[in-house]
Coordinates of C-alpha atoms and ligand atoms in Angstrom, one line a residue:
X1 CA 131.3 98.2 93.5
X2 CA 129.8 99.5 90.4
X3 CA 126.2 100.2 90.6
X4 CA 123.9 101.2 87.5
X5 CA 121.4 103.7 88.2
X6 CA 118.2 105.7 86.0
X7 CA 116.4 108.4 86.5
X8 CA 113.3 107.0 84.5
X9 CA 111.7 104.9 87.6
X10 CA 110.3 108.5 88.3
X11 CA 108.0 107.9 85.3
X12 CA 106.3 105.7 87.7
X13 CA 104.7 107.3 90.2
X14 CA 101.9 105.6 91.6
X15 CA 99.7 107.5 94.2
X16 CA 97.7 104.5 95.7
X17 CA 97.4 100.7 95.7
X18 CA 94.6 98.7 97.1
X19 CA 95.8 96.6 99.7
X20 CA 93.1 94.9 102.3
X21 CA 90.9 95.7 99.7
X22 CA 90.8 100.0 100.6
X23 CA 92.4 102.4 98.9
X24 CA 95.6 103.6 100.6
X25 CA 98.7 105.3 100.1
X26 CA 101.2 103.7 97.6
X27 CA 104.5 102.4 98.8
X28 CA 106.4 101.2 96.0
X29 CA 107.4 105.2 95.6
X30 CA 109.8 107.3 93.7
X31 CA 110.9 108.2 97.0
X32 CA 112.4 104.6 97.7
X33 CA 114.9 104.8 94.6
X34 CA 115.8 108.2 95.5
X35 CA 116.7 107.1 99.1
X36 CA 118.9 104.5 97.8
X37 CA 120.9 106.7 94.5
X38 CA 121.5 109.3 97.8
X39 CA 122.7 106.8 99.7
X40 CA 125.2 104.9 97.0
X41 CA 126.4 108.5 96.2
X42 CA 127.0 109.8 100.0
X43 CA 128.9 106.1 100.8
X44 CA 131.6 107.4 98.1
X45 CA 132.4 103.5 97.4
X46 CA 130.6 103.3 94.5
X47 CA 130.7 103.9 90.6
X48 CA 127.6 105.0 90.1
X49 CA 126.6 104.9 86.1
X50 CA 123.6 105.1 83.5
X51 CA 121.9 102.1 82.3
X52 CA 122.4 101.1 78.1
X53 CA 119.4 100.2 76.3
X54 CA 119.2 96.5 75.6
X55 CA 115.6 96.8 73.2
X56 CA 112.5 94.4 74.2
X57 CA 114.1 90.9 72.8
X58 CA 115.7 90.1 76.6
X59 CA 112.6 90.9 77.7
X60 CA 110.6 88.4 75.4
X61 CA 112.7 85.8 76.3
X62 CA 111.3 85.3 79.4
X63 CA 107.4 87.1 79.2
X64 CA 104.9 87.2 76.9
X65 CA 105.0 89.1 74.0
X66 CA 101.5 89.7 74.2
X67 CA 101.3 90.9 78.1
X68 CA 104.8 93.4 76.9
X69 CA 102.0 94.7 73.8
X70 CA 99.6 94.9 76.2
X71 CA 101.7 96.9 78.6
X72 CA 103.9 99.3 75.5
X73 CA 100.6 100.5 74.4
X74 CA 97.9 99.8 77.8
X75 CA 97.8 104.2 78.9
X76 CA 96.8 105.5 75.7
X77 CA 94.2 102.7 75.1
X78 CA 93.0 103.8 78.5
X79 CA 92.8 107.4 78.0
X80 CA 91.0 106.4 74.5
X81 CA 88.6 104.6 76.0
X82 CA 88.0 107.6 77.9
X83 CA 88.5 106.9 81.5
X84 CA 89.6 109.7 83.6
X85 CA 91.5 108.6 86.1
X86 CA 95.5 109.1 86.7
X87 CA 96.3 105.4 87.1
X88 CA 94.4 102.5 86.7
X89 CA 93.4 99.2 88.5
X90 CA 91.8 95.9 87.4
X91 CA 88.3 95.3 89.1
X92 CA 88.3 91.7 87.8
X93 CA 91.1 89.2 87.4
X94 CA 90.9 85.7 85.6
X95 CA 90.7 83.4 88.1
X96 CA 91.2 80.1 86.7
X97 CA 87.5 78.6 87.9
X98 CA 86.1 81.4 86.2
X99 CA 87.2 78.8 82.7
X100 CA 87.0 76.1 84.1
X101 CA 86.8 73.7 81.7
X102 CA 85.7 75.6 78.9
X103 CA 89.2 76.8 77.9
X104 CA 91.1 79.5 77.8
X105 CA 89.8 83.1 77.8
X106 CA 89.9 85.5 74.6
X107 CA 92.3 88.7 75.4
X108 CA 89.3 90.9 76.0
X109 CA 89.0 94.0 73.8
X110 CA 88.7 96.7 76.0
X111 CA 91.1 98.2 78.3
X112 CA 89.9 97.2 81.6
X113 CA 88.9 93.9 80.7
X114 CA 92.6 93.3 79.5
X115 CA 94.0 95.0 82.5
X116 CA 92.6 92.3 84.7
X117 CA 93.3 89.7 82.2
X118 CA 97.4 90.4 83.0
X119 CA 97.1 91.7 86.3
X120 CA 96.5 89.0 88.8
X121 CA 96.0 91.6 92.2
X122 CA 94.8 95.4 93.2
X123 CA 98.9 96.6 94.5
X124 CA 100.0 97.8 91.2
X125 CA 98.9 101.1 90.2
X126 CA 99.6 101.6 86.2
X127 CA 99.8 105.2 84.7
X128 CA 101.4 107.1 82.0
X129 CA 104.9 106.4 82.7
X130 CA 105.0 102.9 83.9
X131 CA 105.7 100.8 81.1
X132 CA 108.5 103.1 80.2
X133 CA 109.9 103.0 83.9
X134 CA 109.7 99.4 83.7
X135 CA 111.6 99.2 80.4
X136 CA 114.5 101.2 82.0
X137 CA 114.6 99.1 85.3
X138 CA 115.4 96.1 82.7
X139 CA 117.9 97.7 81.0
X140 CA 119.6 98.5 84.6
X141 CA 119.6 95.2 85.3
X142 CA 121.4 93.8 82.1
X143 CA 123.3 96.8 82.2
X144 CA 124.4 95.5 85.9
X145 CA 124.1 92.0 84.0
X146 CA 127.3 93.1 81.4
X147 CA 129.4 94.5 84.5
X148 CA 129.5 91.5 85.3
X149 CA 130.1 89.5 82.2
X150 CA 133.1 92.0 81.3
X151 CA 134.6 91.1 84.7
X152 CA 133.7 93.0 87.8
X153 CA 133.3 90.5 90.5
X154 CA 130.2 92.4 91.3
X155 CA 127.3 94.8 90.3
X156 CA 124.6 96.1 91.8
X157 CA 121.1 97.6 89.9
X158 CA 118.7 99.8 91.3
X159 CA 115.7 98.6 89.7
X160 CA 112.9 100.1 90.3
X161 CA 109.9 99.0 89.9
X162 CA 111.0 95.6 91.0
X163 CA 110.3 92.6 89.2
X164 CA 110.1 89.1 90.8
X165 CA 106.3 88.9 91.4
X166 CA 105.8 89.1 88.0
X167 CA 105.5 85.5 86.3
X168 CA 105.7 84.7 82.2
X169 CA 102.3 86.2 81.3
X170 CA 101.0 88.4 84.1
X171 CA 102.1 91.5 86.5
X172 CA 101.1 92.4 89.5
X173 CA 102.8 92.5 93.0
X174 CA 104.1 96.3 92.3
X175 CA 106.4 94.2 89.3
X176 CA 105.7 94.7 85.9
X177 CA 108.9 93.0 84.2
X178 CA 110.7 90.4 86.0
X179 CA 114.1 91.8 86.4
X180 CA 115.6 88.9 87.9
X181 CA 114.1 86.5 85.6
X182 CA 115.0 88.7 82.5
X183 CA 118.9 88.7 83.5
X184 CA 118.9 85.3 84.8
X185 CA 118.0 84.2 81.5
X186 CA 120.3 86.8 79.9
X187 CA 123.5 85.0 81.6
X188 CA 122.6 81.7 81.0
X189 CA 122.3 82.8 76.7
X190 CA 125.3 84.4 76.7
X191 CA 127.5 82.4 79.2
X192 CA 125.8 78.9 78.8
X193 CA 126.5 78.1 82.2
X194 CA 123.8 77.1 85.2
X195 CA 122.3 80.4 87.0
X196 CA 121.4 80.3 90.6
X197 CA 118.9 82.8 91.7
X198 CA 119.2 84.0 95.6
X199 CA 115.7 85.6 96.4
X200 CA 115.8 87.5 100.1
X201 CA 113.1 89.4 99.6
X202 CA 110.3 89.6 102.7
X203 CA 108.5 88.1 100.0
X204 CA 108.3 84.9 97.9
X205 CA 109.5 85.5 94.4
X206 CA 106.7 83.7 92.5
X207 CA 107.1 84.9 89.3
X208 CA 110.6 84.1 89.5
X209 CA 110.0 80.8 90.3
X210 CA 107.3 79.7 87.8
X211 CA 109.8 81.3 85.1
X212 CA 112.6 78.5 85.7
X213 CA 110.1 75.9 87.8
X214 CA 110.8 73.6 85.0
X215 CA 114.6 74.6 84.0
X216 CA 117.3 72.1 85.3
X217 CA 120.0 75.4 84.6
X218 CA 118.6 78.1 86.4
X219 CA 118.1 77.3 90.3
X220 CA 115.8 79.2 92.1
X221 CA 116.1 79.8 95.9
X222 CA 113.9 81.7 98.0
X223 CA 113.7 82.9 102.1
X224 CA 110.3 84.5 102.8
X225 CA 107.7 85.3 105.0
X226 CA 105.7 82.0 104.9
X227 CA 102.3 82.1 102.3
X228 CA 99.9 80.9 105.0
X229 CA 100.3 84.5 106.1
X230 CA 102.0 86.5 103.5
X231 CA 102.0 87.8 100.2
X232 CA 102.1 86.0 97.0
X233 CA 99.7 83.5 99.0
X234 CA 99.5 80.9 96.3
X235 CA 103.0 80.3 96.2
X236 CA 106.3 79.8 98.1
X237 CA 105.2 76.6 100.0
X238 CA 108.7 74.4 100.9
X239 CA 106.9 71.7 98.6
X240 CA 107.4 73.5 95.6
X241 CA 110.6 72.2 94.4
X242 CA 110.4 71.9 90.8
X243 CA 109.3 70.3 87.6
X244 CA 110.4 67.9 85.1
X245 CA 113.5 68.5 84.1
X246 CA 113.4 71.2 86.6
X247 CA 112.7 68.9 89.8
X248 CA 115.1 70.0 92.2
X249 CA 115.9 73.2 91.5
X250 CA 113.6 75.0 93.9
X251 CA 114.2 75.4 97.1
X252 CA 111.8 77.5 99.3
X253 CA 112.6 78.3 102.8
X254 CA 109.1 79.9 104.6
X255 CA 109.9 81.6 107.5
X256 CA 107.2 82.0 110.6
X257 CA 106.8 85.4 112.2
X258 CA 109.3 87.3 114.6
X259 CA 111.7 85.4 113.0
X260 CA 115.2 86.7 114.6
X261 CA 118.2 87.6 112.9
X262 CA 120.2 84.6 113.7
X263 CA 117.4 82.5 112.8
X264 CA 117.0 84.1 109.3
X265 CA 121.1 84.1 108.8
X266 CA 120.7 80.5 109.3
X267 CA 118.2 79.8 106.8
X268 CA 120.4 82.1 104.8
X269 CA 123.1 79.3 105.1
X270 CA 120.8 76.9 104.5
X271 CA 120.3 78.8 100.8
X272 CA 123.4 79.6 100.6
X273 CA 124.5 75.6 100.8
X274 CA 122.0 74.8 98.2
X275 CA 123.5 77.3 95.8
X276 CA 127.4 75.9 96.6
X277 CA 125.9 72.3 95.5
X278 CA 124.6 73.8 92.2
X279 CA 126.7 74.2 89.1
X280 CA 128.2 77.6 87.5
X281 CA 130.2 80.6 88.6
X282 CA 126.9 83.1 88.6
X283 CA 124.4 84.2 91.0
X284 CA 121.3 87.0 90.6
X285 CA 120.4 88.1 93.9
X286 CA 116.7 89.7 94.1
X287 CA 117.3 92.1 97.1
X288 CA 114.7 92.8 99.3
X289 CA 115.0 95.1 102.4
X290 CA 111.1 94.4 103.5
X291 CA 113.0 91.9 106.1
X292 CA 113.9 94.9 108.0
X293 CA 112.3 95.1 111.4
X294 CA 110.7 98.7 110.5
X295 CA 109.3 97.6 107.6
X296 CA 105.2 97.9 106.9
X297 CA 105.8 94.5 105.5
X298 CA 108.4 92.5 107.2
X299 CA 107.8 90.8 110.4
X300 CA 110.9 89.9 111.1
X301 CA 113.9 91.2 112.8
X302 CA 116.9 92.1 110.7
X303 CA 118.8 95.2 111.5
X304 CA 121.2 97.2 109.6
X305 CA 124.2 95.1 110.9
X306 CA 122.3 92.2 110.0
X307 CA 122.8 93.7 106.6
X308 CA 125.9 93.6 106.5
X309 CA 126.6 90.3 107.8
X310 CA 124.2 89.6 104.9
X311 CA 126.2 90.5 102.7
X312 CA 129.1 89.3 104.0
X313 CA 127.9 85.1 104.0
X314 CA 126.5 86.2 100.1
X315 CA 129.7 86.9 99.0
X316 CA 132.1 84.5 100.8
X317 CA 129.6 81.8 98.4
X318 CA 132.5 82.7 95.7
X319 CA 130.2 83.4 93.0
X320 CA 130.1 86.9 90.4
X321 CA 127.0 88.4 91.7
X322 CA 124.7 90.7 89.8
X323 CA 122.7 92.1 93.0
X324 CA 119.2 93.5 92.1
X325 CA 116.7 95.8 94.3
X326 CA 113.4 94.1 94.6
X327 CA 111.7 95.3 97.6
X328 CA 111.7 97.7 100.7
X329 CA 109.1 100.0 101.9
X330 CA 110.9 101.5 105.1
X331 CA 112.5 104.6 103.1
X332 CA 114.0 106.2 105.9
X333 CA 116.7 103.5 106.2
X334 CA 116.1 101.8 102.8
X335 CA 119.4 103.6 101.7
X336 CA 121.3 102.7 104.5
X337 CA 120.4 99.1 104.5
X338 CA 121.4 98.3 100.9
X339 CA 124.7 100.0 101.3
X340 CA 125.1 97.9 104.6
X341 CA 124.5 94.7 102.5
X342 CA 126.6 96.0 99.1
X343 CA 129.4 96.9 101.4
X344 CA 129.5 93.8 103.4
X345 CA 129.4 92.3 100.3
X346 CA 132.9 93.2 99.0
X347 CA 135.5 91.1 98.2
X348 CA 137.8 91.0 101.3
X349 CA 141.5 91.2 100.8
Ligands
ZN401 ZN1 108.8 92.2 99.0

């Protein structure tokens, strides 16, 4: 399988997030890509290149042109401002009561104001380098995107930082750009055909979902760690199944805790049937491994083998595949897991 690799996530290197509301170690780390670009190149099965630059228009297609200024030029406005810290956090988001009824809010001026006026949560550490890391994990994923649309059955794109938390105008959720959403809509310009979306992240892809909630071409499928209890929270619900023009083409499948590997592979078929009954030959596929059983996230059971098997039910759907990383905080088998999946994944003869 080809697979479509840079060097730039290293640009972002956060050193905490605030999660439970304390300041802790970060785990969306360089660390994690690493694993997975040592793992692609010790498996020997895969063609391993550089991403090509694809500018900002893909990326406007899909977010805000205002939240990509925002990000582009968010560290030097910071430093100009004269805060000393190495990365930076909002200390108040716009919560929609906060308006209520009065309208929307100005973009505030100043740097920490707007940083909570994009950022909807405390995870996502921004420094220096992150809006250029997050550039080059969106032009590994069209570059992955292309593969595909010249002809490989298959690509895989090591994004990092991942992307599908991250909805039109906001980031947060360790995603900046949505990388899904951004070659999702990138196929369906240049092919004109339906996209399906196949989201296995540990965690609900919100931002991928209030992208195409109203788009009858682009369906979006999800299997997560239910939002009573798990991240995003606020979305992800099995209610949520589209708007408009796009009713019907969301499908959420919440899963309870200590859900087992043959209970997960048969929501998986459940997903899978949804995106048979769909129109079109494409499929993203947002790639979590924070289902893993060792993962600080997950609390659920999948294994290595289950990986594979994975991988296997993804493919035998019959659809071109451009295969994303999202997630996956367990680094000491995070490179083995998405070369189980990738390889089980291959076309049979
Ligand atoms: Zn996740």
């Amino acid at each position: 399988m080809r697979a479509v690799v840079s060097p730039k996530h290293r640009l972002h290197h956060p050193e905490h997030e605030v999660s439970f509301g304390v300041r802790a170690p970060a785990l969306e780390i360089p660390a994690r890509a690493e694993a997975i670009a040592a793992a692609l190149a010790d498996d020997g099965g895969f063609d391993v290149q550089p991403p090509t630059e694809h500018g900002v228009a893909p990326i406007e297609a899909v977010h805000d042109p205002a939240m990509i200024r925002f990000l582009s030029g968010f560290w030097d406005a910071w430093e100009r401002a004269g805060y000393t810290t190495r990365e930076a956090f909002p200390d108040s988001m716009l919560h929609p009561a906060v308006r209520e009824g009065m309208g929307p809010s100005p973009e505030p001026a100043g740097p920490l104001g707007r940083l909570g006026y994009w950022c909807f949560e405390t995870m996502t550490a921004v420094g220096p380098g992150s809006y250029e890391a997050a550039r080059a994990a969106v032009d590994v994923e069209l570059t992955a995107a292309d593969l595909v649309l010249s002809g490989e059955h298959a690509a895989y794109g090591l994004c990092r930082p991942p992307g599908h938390h991250a909805p039109r105008a906001a980031f947060g959720g360790y995603c900046f750009f949505n990388n899904a959403a951004v070659a999702t809509q990138y196929l369906a310009e240049l092919t004109g055909e339906p996209v399906a979306v196949l989201d296995v992240d540990y965690h609900h892809g919100n931002g991928t979902q209030q992208i195409f909630y109203a788009r009858p071409d682009v369906l979006y499928v999800s299997l997560h760690g239910h939002p009573d209890r798990a991240y995003p929270y606020f979305a992800g619900y099995q209610d949520e199944t589209g708007a408009g023009d796009g009713m019907g083409t969301t499908l959420n499948l919440p899963l309870p805790a200590q859900t087992t590997e043959a209970e997960y592979l048969e929501a998986l078929d459940r997903a899978l049937g949804a995106v048979a009954a769909f129109g079109g030959s494409l499929l993203v596929v947002s790639l979590g491994m924070d289902t893993f059983g060792l993962d600080p996230y997950s609390d659920f059971m999948i294994t290595t083998q289950g990986y594979a098997e994975m991988g296997r039910r993804v493919a035998a759907a019959g659809r071109r595949m451009v295969i994303l990383q999202e997630g996956g905080y367990f680094v000491p088998k995070l490179g083995e897991n998405v070369v189980a999946w990738l390889r089980g994944a291959e076309p049979r003869a």
